[in-house]
Amino acid sequence: MEEFIPVCEPSLLGNEKKYVLDALESGWISSAGKYVSEFESQFAKFCGVEYGVGVCNGTVAIHLALVALGIGKGDEVIIPNFTMIATAFAVCYTGATPVFVDADPNTWNIDVNKIEEKITKKTKAILPVHIMGLTCNMDEINKIASAYNLSVIEDAAEAHGATFKGKKAGSLGDIATFSFFANKNLTTGEGGMVVTENKEIASKLKYYKNLCFPLEGAREYKHDDIGFNYRISNLHSAIGLAQLEKAEEYTNSRIKNFNLYLQYLNGIEGIFTQIWDNSTYKHVHWMNAFYIDPKIFGRNRDELMERLRENGIDSRKLFTGMHAQKSLQKYGCTTDLPFPSTINLSENGFYLPSSSHLKEIQIEKVCDIIKRAKKV
Ligand SMILES: Cc1ncc(COP(=O)(O)O)c(C=O)c1O
């Protein structure tokens, strides 16, 4: 039978089994236990910040960050129009309104030149997303944020280990959130983390994540605020700690694989990817993402994906823009056009197999099929 190349599989090649078994045997399978605190502190260190607060996924991580910053009904939060829906939904959970800014056509990240025109008296925060593992231009975003007194929350769900001017994703704003879903560069199966340098914010994160149980003193079951159960388990954290030990190896593999894609796709006209400057940005390539210009390539994106599928290769479309989401229209978001970059990416964009342990021969095969799919 022909080999099937999945779009992404977790690489579980280190101490995952050993640590999970240890956690199981210890009996600490809920949210207390040594792996939770160890994973939190090691991941914070990995990001170059003081505090890490583990949660059960990357979506609630964003919600918790917004709650800790006091964002709620009547507020507006600026987000990229080209992102995964979780970024927008998390804003909606607080009662605030997400406001969309189109993607930069080169980096695919939020277009920093279009942020200011969306700021109103209600704006409380900018929530940039480091798309596909490429950080945003955080100097520009932080400059705008400080001019208008706004908080900055990095949605770094896709960017573990990425850097901007040598500083890690997670340390580039007031607070940052990560996802550890199975396809992420580092995974816990399901899981997430909020990281920050700010002690007061970290205390709020811990408080709201655990149903607003007081952080100190005896348990009286008296709760002064409405909180959430967003805890991560010791079992998931055990996987996370093992993954963290392999962070450098997995990051290097993703970068190497992307460069192999570039090498094997070289010379095929009509296929494009993000554009960035390696001296400023370390892109960690969560997914090997591209878009085609059907006029040059001779086929449209869906035809190309079908050709890949027929040859046993899995791929995915890029995100649909927030402006085009019925859910967000019903919620009352302003979705007026134009969003030309988002529309281009969502109509013509796709990502190719991206597992860290992908083999060169598989990448070569994928690129060969793309080459043969192009109409000359
Ligand atoms: C940019 C972004 N934000 C948030 C999330 C949500 O993370 P999770 O699936 O862990 O809830 C994702 C997930 O892929 C994402 O890509």
CSV table of C-alpha atoms and ligand atoms in Angstrom, one decimal:
chain,number,residue,atom,x,y,z
A,1,MET,CA,0.0,0.0,0.0
A,2,GLU,CA,1.2,3.5,-0.8
A,3,GLU,CA,2.6,5.5,2.1
A,4,PHE,CA,0.3,8.1,3.6
A,5,ILE,CA,2.0,11.3,4.8
A,6,PRO,CA,-0.1,13.0,7.5
A,7,VAL,CA,-0.2,16.7,7.7
A,8,CYS,CA,1.2,16.7,11.2
A,9,GLU,CA,1.9,14.1,13.9
A,10,PRO,CA,3.3,14.7,17.3
A,11,SER,CA,7.0,13.6,17.9
A,12,LEU,CA,7.0,11.7,21.2
A,13,LEU,CA,10.6,10.6,21.1
A,14,GLY,CA,11.9,11.4,24.6
A,15,ASN,CA,10.9,10.9,28.2
A,16,GLU,CA,7.1,11.2,27.7
A,17,LYS,CA,6.3,7.6,28.6
A,18,LYS,CA,8.6,7.6,31.6
A,19,TYR,CA,7.3,10.8,33.1
A,20,VAL,CA,3.6,9.9,32.4
A,21,LEU,CA,4.1,6.5,34.1
A,22,ASP,CA,5.8,8.2,37.0
A,23,ALA,CA,2.9,10.6,37.4
A,24,LEU,CA,0.4,7.8,37.2
A,25,GLU,CA,2.2,5.7,39.7
A,26,SER,CA,2.5,8.7,42.1
A,27,GLY,CA,-1.3,8.9,42.1
A,28,TRP,CA,-1.1,12.6,41.3
A,29,ILE,CA,-3.2,12.6,38.1
A,30,SER,CA,-5.2,15.8,38.5
A,31,SER,CA,-3.7,19.3,38.7
A,32,ALA,CA,-1.5,19.0,41.8
A,33,GLY,CA,1.8,17.1,41.4
A,34,LYS,CA,5.4,17.9,40.7
A,35,TYR,CA,5.1,17.9,36.9
A,36,VAL,CA,2.7,20.8,36.8
A,37,SER,CA,5.0,23.2,38.7
A,38,GLU,CA,8.1,21.9,37.0
A,39,PHE,CA,6.6,22.3,33.5
A,40,GLU,CA,5.3,25.8,34.4
A,41,SER,CA,8.7,27.0,35.7
A,42,GLN,CA,10.7,25.3,32.9
A,43,PHE,CA,8.5,26.7,30.1
A,44,ALA,CA,8.6,30.2,31.6
A,45,LYS,CA,12.4,29.9,31.6
A,46,PHE,CA,12.3,28.7,28.0
A,47,CYS,CA,10.4,31.9,27.1
A,48,GLY,CA,12.7,34.1,29.1
A,49,VAL,CA,10.1,35.2,31.6
A,50,GLU,CA,9.5,34.7,35.3
A,51,TYR,CA,6.0,33.1,35.5
A,52,GLY,CA,4.2,30.3,33.7
A,53,VAL,CA,0.6,29.3,34.5
A,54,GLY,CA,-0.4,26.0,32.9
A,55,VAL,CA,-4.0,25.6,31.6
A,56,CYS,CA,-6.0,23.0,29.7
A,57,ASN,CA,-5.7,24.5,26.1
A,58,GLY,CA,-4.5,27.5,24.1
A,59,THR,CA,-8.0,28.9,23.7
A,60,VAL,CA,-8.7,29.3,27.5
A,61,ALA,CA,-5.1,30.5,27.8
A,62,ILE,CA,-6.2,33.6,25.8
A,63,HIS,CA,-9.4,34.0,27.7
A,64,LEU,CA,-7.6,33.8,31.0
A,65,ALA,CA,-5.0,36.4,29.9
A,66,LEU,CA,-7.8,38.8,29.0
A,67,VAL,CA,-9.6,38.2,32.3
A,68,ALA,CA,-6.4,38.8,34.2
A,69,LEU,CA,-6.0,42.2,32.4
A,70,GLY,CA,-9.6,43.1,33.4
A,71,ILE,CA,-10.9,43.1,29.8
A,72,GLY,CA,-14.7,42.7,29.5
A,73,LYS,CA,-18.0,44.0,28.2
A,74,GLY,CA,-17.8,47.3,26.4
A,75,ASP,CA,-14.1,46.9,25.6
A,76,GLU,CA,-12.5,46.4,22.2
A,77,VAL,CA,-9.5,44.2,21.5
A,78,ILE,CA,-7.6,44.5,18.2
A,79,ILE,CA,-6.8,41.1,16.6
A,80,PRO,CA,-5.5,39.9,13.2
A,81,ASN,CA,-8.2,39.1,10.7
A,82,PHE,CA,-6.1,36.2,9.5
A,83,THR,CA,-5.9,33.9,12.5
A,84,MET,CA,-7.4,30.7,14.0
A,85,ILE,CA,-10.9,31.4,15.3
A,86,ALA,CA,-9.8,30.7,19.0
A,87,THR,CA,-8.2,34.2,19.1
A,88,ALA,CA,-11.5,35.9,18.3
A,89,PHE,CA,-13.7,33.6,20.4
A,90,ALA,CA,-11.6,34.1,23.5
A,91,VAL,CA,-12.2,37.8,23.2
A,92,CYS,CA,-16.0,37.1,22.8
A,93,TYR,CA,-16.0,35.0,26.0
A,94,THR,CA,-15.1,38.1,28.0
A,95,GLY,CA,-18.0,40.1,26.5
A,96,ALA,CA,-15.5,42.4,24.7
A,97,THR,CA,-15.6,42.9,20.9
A,98,PRO,CA,-12.8,41.7,18.7
A,99,VAL,CA,-11.8,44.3,16.0
A,100,PHE,CA,-10.1,42.9,12.9
A,101,VAL,CA,-7.0,44.2,11.1
A,102,ASP,CA,-5.9,42.6,7.8
A,103,ALA,CA,-2.8,40.6,7.3
A,104,ASP,CA,0.5,42.0,6.0
A,105,PRO,CA,0.8,40.5,2.5
A,106,ASN,CA,4.5,39.6,3.2
A,107,THR,CA,4.6,38.3,6.7
A,108,TRP,CA,0.9,37.2,6.9
A,109,ASN,CA,0.9,38.7,10.5
A,110,ILE,CA,-1.3,41.6,11.6
A,111,ASP,CA,-0.5,44.6,9.4
A,112,VAL,CA,1.1,47.0,11.8
A,113,ASN,CA,0.4,49.9,9.5
A,114,LYS,CA,-3.3,49.3,9.8
A,115,ILE,CA,-3.6,49.0,13.6
A,116,GLU,CA,-3.9,52.7,14.5
A,117,GLU,CA,-6.9,53.3,12.2
A,118,LYS,CA,-8.9,50.7,14.2
A,119,ILE,CA,-8.2,52.2,17.7
A,120,THR,CA,-11.2,53.8,19.4
A,121,LYS,CA,-11.9,55.1,22.9
A,122,LYS,CA,-13.0,51.5,23.7
A,123,THR,CA,-9.8,49.8,22.7
A,124,LYS,CA,-8.1,48.1,25.6
A,125,ALA,CA,-5.6,45.8,24.1
A,126,ILE,CA,-3.8,44.6,21.0
A,127,LEU,CA,-3.7,40.8,20.6
A,128,PRO,CA,-1.2,39.9,17.8
A,129,VAL,CA,-0.8,36.3,16.7
A,130,HIS,CA,2.6,35.0,15.6
A,131,ILE,CA,1.3,33.2,12.5
A,132,MET,CA,2.8,29.9,11.6
A,133,GLY,CA,5.7,30.5,14.0
A,134,LEU,CA,6.9,33.9,12.7
A,135,THR,CA,6.7,36.6,15.4
A,136,CYS,CA,5.0,39.9,14.6
A,137,ASN,CA,7.0,43.1,14.5
A,138,MET,CA,6.7,43.6,18.2
A,139,ASP,CA,8.7,46.9,18.3
A,140,GLU,CA,6.0,48.5,16.2
A,141,ILE,CA,3.1,46.9,18.1
A,142,ASN,CA,4.5,47.9,21.5
A,143,LYS,CA,5.1,51.5,20.3
A,144,ILE,CA,1.5,51.8,19.3
A,145,ALA,CA,0.3,50.2,22.5
A,146,SER,CA,2.3,52.5,24.7
A,147,ALA,CA,1.2,55.6,22.7
A,148,TYR,CA,-2.5,54.6,23.3
A,149,ASN,CA,-2.0,53.0,26.7
A,150,LEU,CA,-3.1,49.6,25.6
A,151,SER,CA,-2.1,46.1,26.9
A,152,VAL,CA,-0.3,43.7,24.5
A,153,ILE,CA,-1.2,40.0,24.6
A,154,GLU,CA,0.9,37.7,22.3
A,155,ASP,CA,-1.1,34.8,21.0
A,156,ALA,CA,2.0,32.6,20.6
A,157,ALA,CA,0.0,29.3,20.2
A,158,GLU,CA,2.0,28.6,17.0
A,159,ALA,CA,5.4,30.0,18.0
A,160,HIS,CA,7.2,28.1,20.7
A,161,GLY,CA,10.9,29.2,20.6
A,162,ALA,CA,10.5,31.8,17.9
A,163,THR,CA,12.4,35.0,18.5
A,164,PHE,CA,12.2,38.7,17.5
A,165,LYS,CA,15.5,40.5,17.8
A,166,GLY,CA,16.9,37.7,19.9
A,167,LYS,CA,14.0,37.7,22.4
A,168,LYS,CA,11.7,34.8,22.7
A,169,ALA,CA,8.0,34.7,21.8
A,170,GLY,CA,6.3,35.0,25.2
A,171,SER,CA,8.5,37.8,26.4
A,172,LEU,CA,7.5,40.4,23.8
A,173,GLY,CA,4.4,41.9,25.3
A,174,ASP,CA,2.7,42.2,28.7
A,175,ILE,CA,1.4,38.6,28.7
A,176,ALA,CA,1.5,35.7,26.2
A,177,THR,CA,-0.4,32.5,25.6
A,178,PHE,CA,0.6,29.2,24.1
A,179,SER,CA,-1.2,26.0,22.9
A,180,PHE,CA,0.2,22.5,23.3
A,181,PHE,CA,-2.3,20.8,20.9
A,182,ALA,CA,-0.9,17.7,19.3
A,183,ASN,CA,0.2,19.4,16.1
A,184,LYS,CA,2.2,22.1,17.9
A,185,ASN,CA,6.0,22.2,17.9
A,186,LEU,CA,5.8,21.2,21.6
A,187,THR,CA,2.7,19.3,22.7
A,188,THR,CA,1.0,17.9,25.8
A,189,GLY,CA,-1.9,16.4,23.8
A,190,GLU,CA,-4.3,19.1,25.0
A,191,GLY,CA,-2.8,22.0,27.0
A,192,GLY,CA,-1.8,25.6,27.1
A,193,MET,CA,0.2,28.1,29.1
A,194,VAL,CA,0.1,31.8,29.9
A,195,VAL,CA,3.4,33.4,30.6
A,196,THR,CA,4.3,36.8,32.0
A,197,GLU,CA,7.0,38.8,33.6
A,198,ASN,CA,4.5,40.6,35.9
A,199,LYS,CA,4.0,39.1,39.4
A,200,GLU,CA,0.6,40.7,39.9
A,201,ILE,CA,-0.7,39.4,36.6
A,202,ALA,CA,0.6,36.0,37.4
A,203,SER,CA,-1.3,35.9,40.7
A,204,LYS,CA,-4.5,36.9,38.9
A,205,LEU,CA,-3.9,34.1,36.3
A,206,LYS,CA,-3.5,31.5,39.1
A,207,TYR,CA,-6.5,32.9,40.9
A,208,TYR,CA,-9.0,32.9,38.0
A,209,LYS,CA,-7.7,29.6,36.5
A,210,ASN,CA,-8.7,27.8,39.7
A,211,LEU,CA,-12.3,28.9,40.3
A,212,CYS,CA,-11.1,31.9,42.3
A,213,PHE,CA,-10.0,29.8,45.3
A,214,PRO,CA,-7.9,32.2,47.4
A,215,LEU,CA,-4.2,31.7,46.7
A,216,GLU,CA,-3.3,31.5,50.3
A,217,GLY,CA,-4.9,30.4,53.6
A,218,ALA,CA,-7.1,27.5,54.5
A,219,ARG,CA,-9.9,26.4,52.1
A,220,GLU,CA,-13.1,27.9,53.2
A,221,TYR,CA,-15.0,27.4,50.0
A,222,LYS,CA,-15.8,31.1,49.9
A,223,HIS,CA,-15.3,32.8,46.4
A,224,ASP,CA,-15.2,36.6,45.9
A,225,ASP,CA,-15.2,36.5,42.1
A,226,ILE,CA,-16.4,34.2,39.3
A,227,GLY,CA,-13.5,32.0,38.2
A,228,PHE,CA,-12.9,29.2,35.8
A,229,ASN,CA,-11.6,25.6,36.0
A,230,TYR,CA,-8.8,25.9,33.4
A,231,ARG,CA,-6.3,23.7,35.2
A,232,ILE,CA,-3.8,21.5,33.3
A,233,SER,CA,-3.3,17.9,34.7
A,234,ASN,CA,-0.1,16.4,36.0
A,235,LEU,CA,-0.3,13.8,33.3
A,236,HIS,CA,-0.4,16.4,30.5
A,237,SER,CA,2.4,18.4,32.2
A,238,ALA,CA,4.5,15.3,32.4
A,239,ILE,CA,4.3,15.0,28.6
A,240,GLY,CA,5.1,18.8,28.3
A,241,LEU,CA,8.2,18.5,30.4
A,242,ALA,CA,9.5,15.7,28.3
A,243,GLN,CA,8.8,17.7,25.1
A,244,LEU,CA,10.6,20.7,26.5
A,245,GLU,CA,13.7,18.6,26.9
A,246,LYS,CA,13.6,18.1,23.1
A,247,ALA,CA,12.6,21.7,22.2
A,248,GLU,CA,15.8,22.6,20.5
A,249,GLU,CA,15.9,19.4,18.5
A,250,TYR,CA,12.3,19.8,17.3
A,251,THR,CA,12.7,23.5,16.5
A,252,ASN,CA,15.8,22.7,14.4
A,253,SER,CA,14.0,19.9,12.6
A,254,ARG,CA,11.0,22.2,11.7
A,255,ILE,CA,13.4,24.8,10.4
A,256,LYS,CA,15.4,22.3,8.5
A,257,ASN,CA,12.3,20.7,6.9
A,258,PHE,CA,11.0,24.1,5.8
A,259,ASN,CA,14.3,24.8,4.1
A,260,LEU,CA,14.1,21.5,2.4
A,261,TYR,CA,10.6,22.4,1.1
A,262,LEU,CA,12.1,25.6,-0.3
A,263,GLN,CA,15.0,23.7,-1.9
A,264,TYR,CA,12.7,21.2,-3.6
A,265,LEU,CA,10.1,23.7,-4.6
A,266,ASN,CA,12.7,26.0,-6.1
A,267,GLY,CA,12.0,26.9,-9.7
A,268,ILE,CA,8.2,26.1,-9.5
A,269,GLU,CA,6.6,29.4,-10.5
A,270,GLY,CA,3.4,30.7,-8.8
A,271,ILE,CA,4.1,29.3,-5.3
A,272,PHE,CA,4.8,31.7,-2.4
A,273,THR,CA,5.4,31.7,1.3
A,274,GLN,CA,5.9,34.3,4.1
A,275,ILE,CA,8.7,36.8,3.7
A,276,TRP,CA,10.8,37.8,6.7
A,277,ASP,CA,14.3,38.9,7.6
A,278,ASN,CA,16.3,36.1,9.3
A,279,SER,CA,18.5,38.6,11.0
A,280,THR,CA,15.5,40.0,13.0
A,281,TYR,CA,13.2,37.0,13.2
A,282,LYS,CA,13.7,33.3,14.0
A,283,HIS,CA,10.8,31.6,12.3
A,284,VAL,CA,10.0,28.2,13.9
A,285,HIS,CA,7.7,26.9,11.2
A,286,TRP,CA,4.8,25.4,13.0
A,287,MET,CA,3.4,24.6,9.6
A,288,ASN,CA,5.0,24.6,6.2
A,289,ALA,CA,2.6,27.1,4.7
A,290,PHE,CA,2.3,28.4,1.1
A,291,TYR,CA,-0.1,30.0,-1.3
A,292,ILE,CA,-0.4,29.7,-5.0
A,293,ASP,CA,-1.3,32.2,-7.7
A,294,PRO,CA,-3.6,30.1,-9.8
A,295,LYS,CA,-3.0,32.3,-12.9
A,296,ILE,CA,0.7,31.5,-12.8
A,297,PHE,CA,0.5,27.9,-11.4
A,298,GLY,CA,-2.3,26.9,-13.8
A,299,ARG,CA,-4.4,25.2,-11.2
A,300,ASN,CA,-6.3,26.5,-8.2
A,301,ARG,CA,-5.5,25.5,-4.5
A,302,ASP,CA,-8.3,23.0,-4.2
A,303,GLU,CA,-7.2,21.2,-7.3
A,304,LEU,CA,-3.6,21.0,-6.0
A,305,MET,CA,-4.8,19.7,-2.6
A,306,GLU,CA,-6.9,17.0,-4.4
A,307,ARG,CA,-3.8,16.0,-6.4
A,308,LEU,CA,-1.8,15.7,-3.2
A,309,ARG,CA,-4.6,13.6,-1.6
A,310,GLU,CA,-4.8,11.2,-4.5
A,311,ASN,CA,-1.0,10.6,-4.0
A,312,GLY,CA,-1.4,9.9,-0.2
A,313,ILE,CA,-0.4,13.4,1.0
A,314,ASP,CA,-2.4,15.2,3.6
A,315,SER,CA,-2.6,19.0,3.5
A,316,ARG,CA,-4.9,21.7,4.9
A,317,LYS,CA,-6.4,25.0,3.8
A,318,LEU,CA,-5.2,28.1,5.6
A,319,PHE,CA,-7.6,29.9,8.0
A,320,THR,CA,-10.8,31.6,6.8
A,321,GLY,CA,-10.7,35.2,7.8
A,322,MET,CA,-12.6,36.5,10.9
A,323,HIS,CA,-14.6,38.9,8.7
A,324,ALA,CA,-16.2,35.9,7.0
A,325,GLN,CA,-17.2,34.0,10.1
A,326,LYS,CA,-21.0,33.8,10.6
A,327,SER,CA,-20.5,33.3,14.4
A,328,LEU,CA,-18.6,36.6,14.7
A,329,GLN,CA,-21.1,38.4,12.5
A,330,LYS,CA,-23.9,37.2,14.7
A,331,TYR,CA,-21.9,38.4,17.7
A,332,GLY,CA,-22.0,41.9,16.2
A,333,CYS,CA,-18.4,42.3,15.0
A,334,THR,CA,-17.7,44.8,12.2
A,335,THR,CA,-16.7,42.7,9.2
A,336,ASP,CA,-16.7,45.3,6.4
A,337,LEU,CA,-14.3,44.6,3.6
A,338,PRO,CA,-11.5,45.2,2.5
A,339,PHE,CA,-9.3,42.4,3.8
A,340,PRO,CA,-7.4,41.6,0.6
A,341,SER,CA,-4.5,39.8,2.1
A,342,THR,CA,-6.6,37.6,4.3
A,343,ILE,CA,-8.8,36.7,1.3
A,344,ASN,CA,-5.8,35.8,-0.8
A,345,LEU,CA,-4.4,33.5,1.9
A,346,SER,CA,-7.7,31.8,2.7
A,347,GLU,CA,-8.6,31.3,-1.0
A,348,ASN,CA,-5.1,30.2,-2.2
A,349,GLY,CA,-3.2,29.1,0.9
A,350,PHE,CA,-2.5,25.7,2.3
A,351,TYR,CA,-0.1,23.9,4.5
A,352,LEU,CA,1.9,20.8,3.7
A,353,PRO,CA,3.1,17.9,5.9
A,354,SER,CA,4.9,19.5,8.9
A,355,SER,CA,5.7,16.9,11.6
A,356,SER,CA,9.1,17.5,13.2
A,357,HIS,CA,10.2,14.0,12.3
A,358,LEU,CA,9.3,14.3,8.6
A,359,LYS,CA,12.0,12.7,6.4
A,360,GLU,CA,13.7,14.4,3.5
A,361,ILE,CA,12.5,11.7,1.1
A,362,GLN,CA,8.9,12.5,2.1
A,363,ILE,CA,9.4,16.3,1.5
A,364,GLU,CA,11.0,15.5,-1.9
A,365,LYS,CA,8.0,13.3,-2.8
A,366,VAL,CA,5.5,16.1,-1.8
A,367,CYS,CA,7.4,18.7,-3.9
A,368,ASP,CA,7.7,16.3,-6.8
A,369,ILE,CA,3.9,15.9,-6.9
A,370,ILE,CA,3.4,19.7,-6.7
A,371,LYS,CA,5.9,20.1,-9.6
A,372,ARG,CA,4.0,17.6,-11.7
A,373,ALA,CA,0.6,19.2,-10.8
A,374,LYS,CA,1.7,22.5,-12.2
A,375,LYS,CA,0.3,23.2,-15.7
A,376,VAL,CA,3.0,24.3,-18.1
B,1,LIG,C1,-3.3,31.2,16.7
B,1,LIG,C2,-4.0,30.2,17.6
B,1,LIG,N1,-4.5,30.6,18.8
B,1,LIG,C3,-5.1,29.7,19.6
B,1,LIG,C4,-5.2,28.4,19.3
B,1,LIG,C5,-6.0,27.5,20.2
B,1,LIG,O1,-5.3,26.5,20.8
B,1,LIG,P1,-6.0,25.2,21.4
B,1,LIG,O2,-6.4,24.4,20.2
B,1,LIG,O3,-5.0,24.6,22.2
B,1,LIG,O4,-7.2,25.6,22.1
B,1,LIG,C6,-4.6,27.9,18.1
B,1,LIG,C7,-4.7,26.5,17.8
B,1,LIG,O5,-4.2,26.0,16.8
B,1,LIG,C8,-4.0,28.8,17.3
B,1,LIG,O6,-3.4,28.4,16.1
